[in-house]
Amino acid sequence: MSKRLLIALLLVCLCAPHAFAWGRSGHAIVARLAQDQLSSATNSKVRAILGARFLADFASEPDDWRKNNGAMITANWHFVNTPLDQASYDGARDCPDTQCVVQQVQEMLALLGDESQKNDVRREALIYLVHFVGDLHQPFHCGSGELGNGKSDLGGNLVHVTLNGRTDNLHHIWDGTLIESRGLMVRDYVERLENDTLGHRDKNELAGGTPDQWANESHEIAVREHVDDGATLGHDYIDRNVKVVDERLLLGGLRLARLIETALGGGN
């Protein structure tokens, strides 16, 4: 591990356990990267619906909305607890009554693209879409293990781990610690993804697929990188998975851009 990365990681671990989250830094990165990819015409439509310039400014709002009375039902929209001992997402098993992130991406996309809807409805759908595509690319929003007592570990939230002598939970390691270990501002992180992580690969090919396929990608990573409750994580775990998170953020941004273009710009 480089000295710079180690220092950044130590700073993260000294912060409050939930000072950073995919719902903040990560969601802003996905949103900013997506907006960079939009055509000028679609960007104009986004700004007209949003009433503001930047998607990233609103990307984490659904995490606050779900705390409000009357909106607590939306809490289940942010994840899909596909069991880690199952091969892949199954809608009937994992998403009853469409109350999961896979189906909510599709529902918000439909509302956004429906010009007969009031602007307030489309604005809310756009913000939710931005947020949910980000959630869908966080591996532990798409996979849940089992504790020793047979109960769900809630996507790693109940898996206690130790990193650099501090106790955390596995879900938060993926929500924030891995992202913040880069020590980059959102703007610089997006530039790194666009220049280094993307490289010379085909953006259109990377942006392809469907929400259930993206959930399965995340689930596969969750299966591979899940650890037992009480585990101690070393530098090798961080070094390996910082690159994984970079890829998930890149894919989330590219795929979000494609969905928005499809809804507003007639893309495919």
Short mmCIF file of C-alpha atoms in Angstrom, two decimals, residues 3-261:
data_model
loop_
_atom_site.label_atom_id
_atom_site.label_comp_id
_atom_site.label_asym_id
_atom_site.label_seq_id
_atom_site.Cartn_x
_atom_site.Cartn_y
_atom_site.Cartn_z
CA LYS A 3 2.17 5.89 1.90
CA ARG A 4 -0.39 8.36 0.51
CA LEU A 5 -3.15 5.76 0.44
CA LEU A 6 -2.31 4.55 3.93
CA ILE A 7 -2.44 8.08 5.36
CA ALA A 8 -5.79 8.73 3.69
CA LEU A 9 -7.17 5.45 5.01
CA LEU A 10 -6.03 6.23 8.55
CA LEU A 11 -7.77 9.60 8.37
CA VAL A 12 -10.98 7.89 7.31
CA CYS A 13 -10.82 5.48 10.22
CA LEU A 14 -10.49 8.37 12.68
CA CYS A 15 -13.76 9.85 11.46
CA ALA A 16 -17.20 8.99 12.81
CA PRO A 17 -18.31 5.58 11.53
CA HIS A 18 -20.86 7.00 9.11
CA ALA A 19 -19.29 10.37 8.29
CA PHE A 20 -18.85 9.20 4.71
CA ALA A 21 -21.12 6.95 2.73
CA TRP A 22 -21.85 5.81 -0.80
CA GLY A 23 -24.88 8.01 -0.28
CA ARG A 24 -22.60 11.03 -0.19
CA SER A 25 -19.21 10.79 -1.85
CA GLY A 26 -20.06 7.73 -3.92
CA HIS A 27 -23.43 9.00 -5.12
CA ALA A 28 -21.93 12.37 -6.01
CA ILE A 29 -19.21 10.64 -8.04
CA VAL A 30 -21.73 8.51 -9.97
CA ALA A 31 -23.96 11.53 -10.62
CA ARG A 32 -21.16 13.82 -11.74
CA LEU A 33 -19.65 11.20 -14.02
CA ALA A 34 -23.07 10.52 -15.56
CA GLN A 35 -23.74 14.19 -16.19
CA ASP A 36 -20.38 14.49 -17.95
CA GLN A 37 -21.58 11.88 -20.44
CA LEU A 38 -24.93 13.47 -21.30
CA SER A 39 -25.52 15.28 -24.56
CA SER A 40 -26.02 19.03 -24.33
CA ALA A 41 -29.69 18.62 -25.28
CA THR A 42 -30.31 16.05 -22.56
CA ASN A 43 -28.39 18.12 -20.03
CA SER A 44 -30.71 21.02 -20.78
CA LYS A 45 -33.73 18.80 -20.13
CA VAL A 46 -32.19 17.56 -16.89
CA ARG A 47 -31.68 21.10 -15.68
CA ALA A 48 -35.20 22.11 -16.64
CA ILE A 49 -36.68 19.20 -14.69
CA LEU A 50 -34.32 19.55 -11.78
CA GLY A 51 -34.54 23.32 -11.48
CA ALA A 52 -30.78 23.34 -10.91
CA ARG A 53 -27.57 22.57 -12.73
CA PHE A 54 -25.98 19.60 -11.05
CA LEU A 55 -27.30 16.10 -10.39
CA ALA A 56 -24.57 15.53 -7.82
CA ASP A 57 -26.09 18.18 -5.54
CA PHE A 58 -29.21 16.02 -5.11
CA ALA A 59 -27.78 12.51 -5.42
CA SER A 60 -27.90 11.64 -1.72
CA GLU A 61 -31.26 13.22 -0.90
CA PRO A 62 -33.25 9.93 -0.98
CA ASP A 63 -31.24 8.77 2.05
CA ASP A 64 -32.71 11.71 3.93
CA TRP A 65 -36.22 11.33 2.50
CA ARG A 66 -36.60 7.79 3.81
CA LYS A 67 -36.25 9.06 7.38
CA ASN A 68 -39.36 11.21 7.08
CA ASN A 69 -42.72 10.07 8.42
CA GLY A 70 -44.82 8.81 5.56
CA ALA A 71 -41.78 7.96 3.42
CA MET A 72 -40.25 5.19 5.49
CA ILE A 73 -41.57 2.62 3.01
CA THR A 74 -38.90 3.86 0.62
CA ALA A 75 -36.17 2.41 2.85
CA ASN A 76 -36.55 -0.95 1.12
CA TRP A 77 -36.07 0.66 -2.28
CA HIS A 78 -32.33 1.15 -1.72
CA PHE A 79 -31.22 -2.48 -1.74
CA VAL A 80 -32.05 -6.04 -2.64
CA ASN A 81 -31.08 -8.72 -0.14
CA THR A 82 -30.26 -11.56 -2.51
CA PRO A 83 -28.89 -14.30 -0.21
CA LEU A 84 -25.19 -14.93 -0.67
CA ASP A 85 -25.84 -18.66 -0.88
CA GLN A 86 -27.99 -18.12 -3.98
CA ALA A 87 -26.50 -17.86 -7.44
CA SER A 88 -28.30 -14.74 -8.60
CA TYR A 89 -31.16 -12.29 -8.17
CA ASP A 90 -34.64 -13.75 -8.31
CA GLY A 91 -37.43 -11.19 -8.50
CA ALA A 92 -40.13 -13.36 -6.96
CA ARG A 93 -37.91 -14.26 -4.02
CA ASP A 94 -35.89 -11.07 -3.53
CA CYS A 95 -38.21 -8.27 -4.64
CA PRO A 96 -41.80 -8.90 -3.55
CA ASP A 97 -44.22 -6.17 -4.60
CA THR A 98 -41.38 -4.34 -6.44
CA GLN A 99 -40.00 -3.12 -3.09
CA CYS A 100 -36.32 -3.29 -4.00
CA VAL A 101 -33.71 -1.28 -5.85
CA VAL A 102 -33.86 -3.37 -9.05
CA GLN A 103 -37.52 -2.69 -9.70
CA GLN A 104 -37.41 0.87 -8.43
CA VAL A 105 -34.77 1.79 -11.02
CA GLN A 106 -37.19 0.64 -13.69
CA GLU A 107 -40.16 2.42 -12.14
CA MET A 108 -38.32 5.73 -11.75
CA LEU A 109 -37.01 5.47 -15.29
CA ALA A 110 -40.57 5.07 -16.58
CA LEU A 111 -41.81 8.09 -14.60
CA LEU A 112 -38.92 10.23 -15.77
CA GLY A 113 -39.61 9.41 -19.39
CA ASP A 114 -43.35 10.06 -19.12
CA GLU A 115 -43.92 13.61 -20.36
CA SER A 116 -47.55 13.51 -19.19
CA GLN A 117 -46.36 13.54 -15.56
CA LYS A 118 -46.09 16.79 -13.63
CA ASN A 119 -42.60 18.21 -13.35
CA ASP A 120 -42.50 17.58 -9.58
CA VAL A 121 -43.08 13.87 -10.19
CA ARG A 122 -40.40 13.69 -12.87
CA ARG A 123 -37.98 15.66 -10.71
CA GLU A 124 -38.41 13.24 -7.82
CA ALA A 125 -38.08 10.28 -10.20
CA LEU A 126 -34.85 11.71 -11.62
CA ILE A 127 -33.33 12.15 -8.17
CA TYR A 128 -34.39 8.66 -7.14
CA LEU A 129 -33.02 7.21 -10.37
CA VAL A 130 -29.63 8.83 -9.80
CA HIS A 131 -29.52 7.49 -6.27
CA PHE A 132 -30.78 3.98 -6.98
CA VAL A 133 -28.41 3.33 -9.87
CA GLY A 134 -25.62 4.20 -7.46
CA ASP A 135 -27.00 1.87 -4.80
CA LEU A 136 -27.35 -0.92 -7.33
CA HIS A 137 -23.61 -0.81 -8.00
CA GLN A 138 -22.60 -1.08 -4.33
CA PRO A 139 -22.03 -4.83 -3.85
CA PHE A 140 -23.46 -5.02 -0.35
CA HIS A 141 -26.68 -3.36 -1.45
CA CYS A 142 -27.25 -6.52 -3.49
CA GLY A 143 -26.20 -9.34 -1.22
CA SER A 144 -26.88 -10.45 2.33
CA GLY A 145 -25.21 -13.15 4.35
CA GLU A 146 -26.33 -15.08 7.39
CA LEU A 147 -25.17 -14.62 10.97
CA GLY A 148 -24.42 -17.46 13.34
CA ASN A 149 -27.91 -17.19 14.78
CA GLY A 150 -29.41 -17.76 11.33
CA LYS A 151 -30.59 -14.18 10.86
CA SER A 152 -29.66 -11.93 7.94
CA ASP A 153 -26.59 -9.75 8.32
CA LEU A 154 -28.49 -7.01 6.45
CA GLY A 155 -26.02 -6.57 3.64
CA GLY A 156 -23.01 -6.66 5.93
CA ASN A 157 -24.36 -4.02 8.31
CA LEU A 158 -24.26 -6.54 11.17
CA VAL A 159 -20.85 -7.94 10.23
CA HIS A 160 -18.41 -6.31 12.64
CA VAL A 161 -14.85 -5.93 11.36
CA THR A 162 -11.63 -4.40 12.61
CA LEU A 163 -9.53 -2.16 10.39
CA ASN A 164 -6.39 -0.45 11.71
CA GLY A 165 -7.48 -1.18 15.27
CA ARG A 166 -10.92 0.37 14.90
CA THR A 167 -14.25 -1.44 14.80
CA ASP A 168 -16.53 -0.85 11.82
CA ASN A 169 -19.04 -2.89 9.83
CA LEU A 170 -18.52 -4.50 6.49
CA HIS A 171 -21.27 -2.55 4.76
CA HIS A 172 -19.72 0.77 5.75
CA ILE A 173 -16.29 -0.33 4.54
CA TRP A 174 -17.87 -0.59 1.09
CA ASP A 175 -20.14 2.43 1.48
CA GLY A 176 -17.40 4.87 2.35
CA THR A 177 -14.03 3.71 3.61
CA LEU A 178 -12.84 2.29 0.29
CA ILE A 179 -13.90 5.44 -1.57
CA GLU A 180 -12.42 7.86 0.92
CA SER A 181 -9.15 5.91 1.06
CA ARG A 182 -8.31 7.48 -2.29
CA GLY A 183 -8.10 10.86 -0.56
CA LEU A 184 -9.68 12.58 -3.56
CA MET A 185 -12.34 15.26 -3.93
CA VAL A 186 -15.35 14.27 -6.03
CA ARG A 187 -14.15 16.22 -9.06
CA ASP A 188 -10.70 14.61 -8.95
CA TYR A 189 -12.15 11.15 -8.37
CA VAL A 190 -14.37 11.49 -11.45
CA GLU A 191 -11.40 12.60 -13.54
CA ARG A 192 -9.44 9.59 -12.34
CA LEU A 193 -12.27 7.25 -13.33
CA GLU A 194 -12.69 8.86 -16.74
CA ASN A 195 -8.98 8.94 -17.53
CA ASP A 196 -7.53 5.89 -15.80
CA THR A 197 -10.25 3.39 -14.92
CA LEU A 198 -12.08 3.78 -18.23
CA GLY A 199 -8.94 3.94 -20.33
CA HIS A 200 -9.52 2.98 -23.94
CA ARG A 201 -12.47 0.71 -23.32
CA ASP A 202 -15.77 1.11 -25.16
CA LYS A 203 -18.10 3.28 -23.05
CA ASN A 204 -21.20 2.06 -24.86
CA GLU A 205 -20.35 -1.56 -24.16
CA LEU A 206 -19.70 -0.86 -20.49
CA ALA A 207 -22.98 1.05 -20.19
CA GLY A 208 -25.03 -1.88 -21.44
CA GLY A 209 -27.12 -4.36 -19.53
CA THR A 210 -30.20 -4.26 -17.32
CA PRO A 211 -30.78 -3.55 -13.62
CA ASP A 212 -31.10 -7.22 -12.74
CA GLN A 213 -27.80 -7.94 -14.52
CA TRP A 214 -26.11 -5.11 -12.64
CA ALA A 215 -27.50 -6.48 -9.38
CA ASN A 216 -25.99 -9.85 -10.22
CA GLU A 217 -22.59 -8.23 -10.83
CA SER A 218 -22.78 -6.62 -7.41
CA HIS A 219 -24.00 -9.84 -5.81
CA GLU A 220 -21.06 -11.78 -7.24
CA ILE A 221 -18.64 -9.31 -5.66
CA ALA A 222 -20.48 -9.47 -2.32
CA VAL A 223 -20.18 -13.26 -2.35
CA ARG A 224 -16.46 -13.06 -3.04
CA GLU A 225 -15.62 -10.28 -0.58
CA HIS A 226 -17.88 -11.18 2.34
CA VAL A 227 -16.06 -11.92 5.60
CA ASP A 228 -17.10 -13.47 8.89
CA ASP A 229 -18.38 -11.40 11.78
CA GLY A 230 -15.40 -10.34 13.90
CA ALA A 231 -12.89 -10.48 11.04
CA THR A 232 -9.82 -8.25 10.91
CA LEU A 233 -9.26 -6.65 7.52
CA GLY A 234 -5.73 -6.11 6.28
CA HIS A 235 -4.19 -3.83 3.71
CA ASP A 236 -4.56 -6.52 1.05
CA TYR A 237 -8.37 -6.36 1.36
CA ILE A 238 -8.33 -2.59 0.95
CA ASP A 239 -5.82 -2.54 -1.90
CA ARG A 240 -7.74 -5.16 -3.86
CA ASN A 241 -11.15 -3.65 -3.41
CA VAL A 242 -10.36 0.02 -3.97
CA LYS A 243 -9.97 -0.98 -7.62
CA VAL A 244 -13.25 -2.89 -7.50
CA VAL A 245 -15.06 0.16 -6.13
CA ASP A 246 -13.51 2.35 -8.84
CA GLU A 247 -14.95 0.03 -11.47
CA ARG A 248 -18.40 -0.03 -9.85
CA LEU A 249 -18.51 3.77 -9.67
CA LEU A 250 -17.45 4.06 -13.31
CA LEU A 251 -20.06 1.56 -14.45
CA GLY A 252 -22.73 3.22 -12.34
CA GLY A 253 -22.04 6.59 -13.91
CA LEU A 254 -21.94 5.33 -17.47
CA ARG A 255 -25.11 3.29 -17.05
CA LEU A 256 -26.96 6.12 -15.34
CA ALA A 257 -26.10 8.39 -18.25
CA ARG A 258 -27.48 5.85 -20.71
CA LEU A 259 -30.74 5.54 -18.78
CA ILE A 260 -31.21 9.31 -18.62
CA GLU A 261 -30.46 9.66 -22.32
#
